[in-house]
């Protein structure tokens, strides 16, 4: 879908369903470029219970070469993914709120 095309309610519903199906937030990026964390950046799931060590690791390969932290681009991607967990539901709600205002 082109990025300038209007989102239908079906599109918004699908995005909301994917967001609701993911592990509950907030997710927190723990990145090598923001202070060494031990060799790999990750996304911490459920930071209120960090003792459970619930983390998502993202590996990046360019051809056969693995990109390792600290690497600013490698860290930018899990940073985006982690914040998307909180941002996507809020953006969907904002789109629906603005649409409702237009319908008044």
CSV table of C-alpha atoms in Angstrom, one decimal:
chain,number,residue,atom,x,y,z
A,1,UNK,CA,0.0,0.0,0.0
A,2,UNK,CA,1.4,3.4,-0.9
A,3,UNK,CA,2.1,5.5,2.2
A,4,UNK,CA,0.0,8.4,1.1
A,5,UNK,CA,-3.2,6.3,0.7
A,6,UNK,CA,-5.9,6.7,3.3
A,7,UNK,CA,-6.2,3.9,5.9
A,8,UNK,CA,-9.5,2.1,5.9
A,9,UNK,CA,-11.2,0.9,9.1
A,10,UNK,CA,-10.2,-2.6,8.0
A,11,UNK,CA,-6.5,-1.5,7.9
A,12,UNK,CA,-6.8,0.1,11.3
A,13,UNK,CA,-8.5,-3.0,12.7
A,14,UNK,CA,-5.7,-5.2,11.4
A,15,UNK,CA,-3.0,-3.0,12.9
A,16,UNK,CA,-4.9,-2.9,16.2
A,17,UNK,CA,-5.2,-6.7,16.2
A,18,UNK,CA,-1.5,-7.2,15.6
A,19,UNK,CA,-0.7,-4.7,18.4
A,20,UNK,CA,-3.1,-6.4,20.8
A,21,UNK,CA,-1.6,-9.8,20.0
A,22,UNK,CA,1.9,-8.8,20.9
A,23,UNK,CA,3.3,-9.1,24.4
A,24,UNK,CA,2.0,-6.4,26.6
A,25,UNK,CA,4.0,-3.2,26.9
A,26,UNK,CA,5.8,-1.2,27.7
A,27,UNK,CA,8.8,-2.5,25.8
A,28,UNK,CA,12.1,-0.9,26.6
A,29,UNK,CA,15.1,-0.8,24.2
A,30,UNK,CA,18.4,-1.7,26.0
A,31,UNK,CA,21.0,-0.6,23.5
A,32,UNK,CA,24.8,-0.9,23.3
A,33,UNK,CA,25.2,2.6,22.0
A,34,UNK,CA,23.6,4.0,25.1
A,35,UNK,CA,25.8,2.2,27.5
A,36,UNK,CA,27.4,-1.2,27.1
A,37,UNK,CA,24.9,-3.9,28.1
A,38,UNK,CA,27.1,-6.9,27.6
A,39,UNK,CA,27.6,-7.3,23.9
A,40,UNK,CA,24.2,-7.2,22.3
A,41,UNK,CA,21.3,-4.8,22.2
A,42,UNK,CA,17.8,-6.1,23.1
A,43,UNK,CA,14.2,-5.2,23.8
A,44,UNK,CA,13.2,-5.7,27.3
A,45,UNK,CA,9.7,-7.0,27.7
A,46,UNK,CA,7.8,-6.3,30.9
A,47,UNK,CA,10.6,-4.2,32.6
A,48,UNK,CA,8.6,-4.2,35.8
A,49,UNK,CA,9.6,-7.8,36.2
A,50,UNK,CA,13.2,-7.6,34.8
A,51,UNK,CA,14.3,-10.5,37.1
A,52,UNK,CA,12.5,-12.8,34.6
A,53,UNK,CA,14.9,-11.7,31.9
A,54,UNK,CA,12.2,-11.5,29.2
A,55,UNK,CA,14.1,-10.0,26.3
A,56,UNK,CA,13.9,-9.9,22.5
A,57,UNK,CA,17.1,-10.0,20.5
A,58,UNK,CA,17.4,-8.9,16.9
A,59,UNK,CA,20.3,-10.2,14.7
A,60,UNK,CA,21.2,-8.5,11.6
A,61,UNK,CA,23.1,-10.0,8.7
A,62,UNK,CA,24.4,-8.2,5.6
A,63,UNK,CA,25.2,-11.1,3.3
A,64,UNK,CA,27.1,-13.6,5.4
A,65,UNK,CA,28.4,-10.9,7.8
A,66,UNK,CA,26.7,-10.4,11.1
A,67,UNK,CA,26.5,-6.8,12.2
A,68,UNK,CA,27.4,-6.5,15.9
A,69,UNK,CA,26.8,-3.9,18.5
A,70,UNK,CA,27.8,-1.3,19.2
A,71,UNK,CA,26.4,-0.1,15.8
A,72,UNK,CA,24.2,2.9,15.6
A,73,UNK,CA,22.0,1.5,12.8
A,74,UNK,CA,21.7,-1.9,14.5
A,75,UNK,CA,20.5,-0.1,17.6
A,76,UNK,CA,18.1,2.2,15.8
A,77,UNK,CA,16.1,-0.8,14.5
A,78,UNK,CA,15.3,-2.4,17.9
A,79,UNK,CA,14.8,1.1,19.3
A,80,UNK,CA,12.1,1.6,16.7
A,81,UNK,CA,10.6,-1.8,17.3
A,82,UNK,CA,10.4,-1.3,21.1
A,83,UNK,CA,8.8,2.1,20.9
A,84,UNK,CA,6.4,0.9,18.2
A,85,UNK,CA,4.8,-1.3,20.9
A,86,UNK,CA,3.7,1.8,22.7
A,87,UNK,CA,3.3,4.1,19.6
A,88,UNK,CA,1.2,2.0,17.3
A,89,UNK,CA,-1.8,1.7,19.7
A,90,UNK,CA,-1.7,5.4,20.5
A,91,UNK,CA,-1.5,6.4,16.8
A,92,UNK,CA,-4.5,4.1,16.0
A,93,UNK,CA,-6.5,5.7,18.8
A,94,UNK,CA,-5.5,9.2,17.6
A,95,UNK,CA,-6.6,8.4,14.0
A,96,UNK,CA,-9.9,7.2,15.3
A,97,UNK,CA,-10.3,10.2,17.6
A,98,UNK,CA,-9.6,12.6,14.7
A,99,UNK,CA,-12.0,10.8,12.3
A,100,UNK,CA,-14.7,11.0,14.9
A,101,UNK,CA,-14.2,14.7,15.2
A,102,UNK,CA,-14.5,15.0,11.4
A,103,UNK,CA,-17.8,13.2,11.5
A,104,UNK,CA,-19.4,15.5,14.0
